[in-house]
Amino acid sequence: MLNRRSLLLFAGLGTALFGHATFAGAAAPALMLAEVYRPGMSLAGYWVSEKFDGLRGYWDGQKLWTRGGEPVVAPIWFTASLPKQPLDGELWAGRGRFNHALSTVRSQTPNDAAWQEIRFMVFDLPAQGGDFNTRLAVLRKLLPITDAPWVMAVPQQPATTHEELQALLDKTVKMGGEGLMLHRGASMYRGERNNDLLKVKPFEDAEARVVAHLPGKGKHQGRLGALMVEMPGGLRFRLGTGLTDAERDHPPPIGSLVTYRYNGTHPSGLPKFARFMRIRES
């Protein structure tokens, strides 16, 4: 493997697949997004895989982008052997290492040593014709790439029963994993949120926008006490649990999106036991 530092320069890119003139500064790639699995939903025809806790990565055949449409400045060696066709996956540094993945992928000056710990876990081929069963068969022939062993096809297995799904979830979480994903075999690739792709986690999570910084009291006097956040429907609530000392000293900017986890909702629609997780990655 080559070991050199290098910047990838990104210009505007037209893409017939998503119909955008450019990604950077204009529009994000239209990626398939997951709904939440609920017990009782049919598992017939679904594939199950681990949910990797990294940053969504979209390879358009020439360049690498985040879910939000920002260019990823990776070392040249990381993408040099990637195929010309689009790949949808997760830039992952291993279980429990989200912060490493975040700092590495977002850095505008790529660090070879840091990037050598990143894996591109590919789970779909957006431009490939056919349903997911067909796309998965093509993906398994496409990967691995001899010259790029850090690019891997996400292992998939047929889903069976809810009980076996729960057992697999428990096992994955105990090993440090975040959860599971379910992908309907008969689904076409649609750049929207839909039930053909489902996330299975031991808790629920959602995103809210930071609208204010609330001052701390007691041991948090002089720094952030909690974030006031607004849900997509307009409801607001305080989000203070889960913040580290560093995040209280340097809180997420007002206007930024943050991800929080929770356990169900109140009749009002507000989340129960909401805990801050992180600033949402682009």
PDB file of N, CA and C in Angstrom, residues 20-62:
ATOM      1  N   HIS A  20     -28.067  16.534 -10.232  1.00  0.00           N
ATOM      2  CA  HIS A  20     -27.569  17.758  -9.634  1.00  0.00           C
ATOM      3  C   HIS A  20     -26.403  18.284 -10.465  1.00  0.00           C
ATOM      4  N   ALA A  21     -26.301  19.593 -10.577  1.00  0.00           N
ATOM      5  CA  ALA A  21     -25.170  20.180 -11.294  1.00  0.00           C
ATOM      6  C   ALA A  21     -23.890  19.955 -10.514  1.00  0.00           C
ATOM      7  N   THR A  22     -23.962  20.131  -9.185  1.00  0.00           N
ATOM      8  CA  THR A  22     -22.817  19.877  -8.318  1.00  0.00           C
ATOM      9  C   THR A  22     -23.337  19.367  -6.995  1.00  0.00           C
ATOM     10  N   PHE A  23     -22.417  18.788  -6.177  1.00  0.00           N
ATOM     11  CA  PHE A  23     -22.763  18.442  -4.815  1.00  0.00           C
ATOM     12  C   PHE A  23     -22.313  19.578  -3.897  1.00  0.00           C
ATOM     13  N   ALA A  24     -21.019  19.914  -3.950  1.00  0.00           N
ATOM     14  CA  ALA A  24     -20.458  20.870  -3.008  1.00  0.00           C
ATOM     15  C   ALA A  24     -21.171  22.205  -3.126  1.00  0.00           C
ATOM     16  N   GLY A  25     -21.742  22.665  -2.011  1.00  0.00           N
ATOM     17  CA  GLY A  25     -22.368  23.963  -1.983  1.00  0.00           C
ATOM     18  C   GLY A  25     -23.719  24.009  -2.681  1.00  0.00           C
ATOM     19  N   ALA A  26     -24.205  22.906  -3.213  1.00  0.00           N
ATOM     20  CA  ALA A  26     -25.459  22.953  -3.947  1.00  0.00           C
ATOM     21  C   ALA A  26     -26.452  21.926  -3.426  1.00  0.00           C
ATOM     22  N   ALA A  27     -26.167  20.657  -3.604  1.00  0.00           N
ATOM     23  CA  ALA A  27     -27.122  19.631  -3.201  1.00  0.00           C
ATOM     24  C   ALA A  27     -26.390  18.360  -2.807  1.00  0.00           C
ATOM     25  N   ALA A  28     -26.974  17.639  -1.883  1.00  0.00           N
ATOM     26  CA  ALA A  28     -26.395  16.383  -1.425  1.00  0.00           C
ATOM     27  C   ALA A  28     -26.808  15.260  -2.361  1.00  0.00           C
ATOM     28  N   PRO A  29     -26.023  14.181  -2.408  1.00  0.00           N
ATOM     29  CA  PRO A  29     -26.430  13.027  -3.220  1.00  0.00           C
ATOM     30  C   PRO A  29     -27.725  12.436  -2.683  1.00  0.00           C
ATOM     31  N   ALA A  30     -28.576  11.975  -3.566  1.00  0.00           N
ATOM     32  CA  ALA A  30     -29.868  11.406  -3.163  1.00  0.00           C
ATOM     33  C   ALA A  30     -29.664   9.960  -2.739  1.00  0.00           C
ATOM     34  N   LEU A  31     -29.375   9.765  -1.473  1.00  0.00           N
ATOM     35  CA  LEU A  31     -29.072   8.437  -0.948  1.00  0.00           C
ATOM     36  C   LEU A  31     -30.306   7.797  -0.329  1.00  0.00           C
ATOM     37  N   MET A  32     -30.303   6.483  -0.305  1.00  0.00           N
ATOM     38  CA  MET A  32     -31.386   5.734   0.324  1.00  0.00           C
ATOM     39  C   MET A  32     -31.213   5.818   1.841  1.00  0.00           C
ATOM     40  N   LEU A  33     -32.261   6.247   2.559  1.00  0.00           N
ATOM     41  CA  LEU A  33     -32.199   6.437   3.998  1.00  0.00           C
ATOM     42  C   LEU A  33     -33.168   5.499   4.697  1.00  0.00           C
ATOM     43  N   ALA A  34     -32.818   5.130   5.924  1.00  0.00           N
ATOM     44  CA  ALA A  34     -33.547   4.076   6.632  1.00  0.00           C
ATOM     45  C   ALA A  34     -34.663   4.600   7.521  1.00  0.00           C
ATOM     46  N   GLU A  35     -35.739   3.834   7.596  1.00  0.00           N
ATOM     47  CA  GLU A  35     -36.762   3.993   8.614  1.00  0.00           C
ATOM     48  C   GLU A  35     -36.377   3.099   9.800  1.00  0.00           C
ATOM     49  N   VAL A  36     -37.198   3.076  10.829  1.00  0.00           N
ATOM     50  CA  VAL A  36     -36.903   2.298  12.033  1.00  0.00           C
ATOM     51  C   VAL A  36     -37.725   1.008  12.037  1.00  0.00           C
ATOM     52  N   TYR A  37     -37.069  -0.096  12.328  1.00  0.00           N
ATOM     53  CA  TYR A  37     -37.753  -1.386  12.446  1.00  0.00           C
ATOM     54  C   TYR A  37     -38.551  -1.438  13.730  1.00  0.00           C
ATOM     55  N   ARG A  38     -39.786  -1.932  13.624  1.00  0.00           N
ATOM     56  CA  ARG A  38     -40.640  -2.128  14.797  1.00  0.00           C
ATOM     57  C   ARG A  38     -41.004  -3.610  14.891  1.00  0.00           C
ATOM     58  N   PRO A  39     -40.966  -4.197  16.090  1.00  0.00           N
ATOM     59  CA  PRO A  39     -41.395  -5.589  16.237  1.00  0.00           C
ATOM     60  C   PRO A  39     -42.791  -5.787  15.648  1.00  0.00           C
ATOM     61  N   GLY A  40     -42.947  -6.852  14.914  1.00  0.00           N
ATOM     62  CA  GLY A  40     -44.221  -7.121  14.261  1.00  0.00           C
ATOM     63  C   GLY A  40     -44.164  -6.861  12.766  1.00  0.00           C
ATOM     64  N   MET A  41     -43.160  -6.076  12.327  1.00  0.00           N
ATOM     65  CA  MET A  41     -42.990  -5.847  10.899  1.00  0.00           C
ATOM     66  C   MET A  41     -42.497  -7.139  10.239  1.00  0.00           C
ATOM     67  N   SER A  42     -42.961  -7.408   9.047  1.00  0.00           N
ATOM     68  CA  SER A  42     -42.564  -8.632   8.353  1.00  0.00           C
ATOM     69  C   SER A  42     -41.091  -8.588   7.974  1.00  0.00           C
ATOM     70  N   LEU A  43     -40.410  -9.712   8.179  1.00  0.00           N
ATOM     71  CA  LEU A  43     -39.001  -9.836   7.813  1.00  0.00           C
ATOM     72  C   LEU A  43     -38.827 -10.620   6.510  1.00  0.00           C
ATOM     73  N   ALA A  44     -39.916 -11.017   5.910  1.00  0.00           N
ATOM     74  CA  ALA A  44     -39.845 -11.827   4.692  1.00  0.00           C
ATOM     75  C   ALA A  44     -39.121 -11.081   3.576  1.00  0.00           C
ATOM     76  N   GLY A  45     -38.106 -11.729   3.022  1.00  0.00           N
ATOM     77  CA  GLY A  45     -37.379 -11.162   1.896  1.00  0.00           C
ATOM     78  C   GLY A  45     -36.323 -10.140   2.254  1.00  0.00           C
ATOM     79  N   TYR A  46     -36.050  -9.941   3.546  1.00  0.00           N
ATOM     80  CA  TYR A  46     -35.042  -8.963   3.972  1.00  0.00           C
ATOM     81  C   TYR A  46     -33.685  -9.631   4.205  1.00  0.00           C
ATOM     82  N   TRP A  47     -32.636  -8.847   3.969  1.00  0.00           N
ATOM     83  CA  TRP A  47     -31.279  -9.210   4.351  1.00  0.00           C
ATOM     84  C   TRP A  47     -30.927  -8.428   5.616  1.00  0.00           C
ATOM     85  N   VAL A  48     -30.083  -9.007   6.482  1.00  0.00           N
ATOM     86  CA  VAL A  48     -29.670  -8.331   7.700  1.00  0.00           C
ATOM     87  C   VAL A  48     -28.150  -8.211   7.728  1.00  0.00           C
ATOM     88  N   SER A  49     -27.677  -7.074   8.224  1.00  0.00           N
ATOM     89  CA  SER A  49     -26.230  -6.824   8.337  1.00  0.00           C
ATOM     90  C   SER A  49     -25.986  -5.947   9.554  1.00  0.00           C
ATOM     91  N   GLU A  50     -24.730  -5.816   9.947  1.00  0.00           N
ATOM     92  CA  GLU A  50     -24.391  -4.918  11.053  1.00  0.00           C
ATOM     93  C   GLU A  50     -24.539  -3.473  10.607  1.00  0.00           C
ATOM     94  N   LYS A  51     -24.979  -2.625  11.530  1.00  0.00           N
ATOM     95  CA  LYS A  51     -25.027  -1.175  11.286  1.00  0.00           C
ATOM     96  C   LYS A  51     -23.699  -0.588  11.762  1.00  0.00           C
ATOM     97  N   PHE A  52     -22.915  -0.096  10.835  1.00  0.00           N
ATOM     98  CA  PHE A  52     -21.584   0.407  11.175  1.00  0.00           C
ATOM     99  C   PHE A  52     -21.652   1.874  11.592  1.00  0.00           C
ATOM    100  N   ASP A  53     -21.050   2.165  12.736  1.00  0.00           N
ATOM    101  CA  ASP A  53     -21.101   3.500  13.321  1.00  0.00           C
ATOM    102  C   ASP A  53     -19.955   4.350  12.772  1.00  0.00           C
ATOM    103  N   GLY A  54     -20.153   4.846  11.552  1.00  0.00           N
ATOM    104  CA  GLY A  54     -19.148   5.686  10.917  1.00  0.00           C
ATOM    105  C   GLY A  54     -19.811   6.862  10.232  1.00  0.00           C
ATOM    106  N   LEU A  55     -19.249   7.304   9.136  1.00  0.00           N
ATOM    107  CA  LEU A  55     -19.808   8.385   8.347  1.00  0.00           C
ATOM    108  C   LEU A  55     -20.208   7.850   6.981  1.00  0.00           C
ATOM    109  N   ARG A  56     -21.383   8.183   6.541  1.00  0.00           N
ATOM    110  CA  ARG A  56     -21.862   7.740   5.238  1.00  0.00           C
ATOM    111  C   ARG A  56     -20.909   8.259   4.167  1.00  0.00           C
ATOM    112  N   GLY A  57     -20.506   7.384   3.262  1.00  0.00           N
ATOM    113  CA  GLY A  57     -19.618   7.761   2.176  1.00  0.00           C
ATOM    114  C   GLY A  57     -20.226   7.392   0.839  1.00  0.00           C
ATOM    115  N   TYR A  58     -20.211   8.314  -0.098  1.00  0.00           N
ATOM    116  CA  TYR A  58     -20.728   8.051  -1.442  1.00  0.00           C
ATOM    117  C   TYR A  58     -19.608   8.275  -2.464  1.00  0.00           C
ATOM    118  N   TRP A  59     -19.248   7.213  -3.157  1.00  0.00           N
ATOM    119  CA  TRP A  59     -18.248   7.265  -4.224  1.00  0.00           C
ATOM    120  C   TRP A  59     -19.011   7.378  -5.540  1.00  0.00           C
ATOM    121  N   ASP A  60     -18.827   8.473  -6.272  1.00  0.00           N
ATOM    122  CA  ASP A  60     -19.615   8.694  -7.493  1.00  0.00           C
ATOM    123  C   ASP A  60     -18.986   8.080  -8.742  1.00  0.00           C
ATOM    124  N   GLY A  61     -17.893   7.353  -8.540  1.00  0.00           N
ATOM    125  CA  GLY A  61     -17.159   6.780  -9.663  1.00  0.00           C
ATOM    126  C   GLY A  61     -15.864   7.515  -9.928  1.00  0.00           C
ATOM    127  N   GLN A  62     -15.756   8.725  -9.349  1.00  0.00           N
ATOM    128  CA  GLN A  62     -14.552   9.539  -9.511  1.00  0.00           C
ATOM    129  C   GLN A  62     -14.089  10.163  -8.201  1.00  0.00           C
TER     130      GLN A  62
END
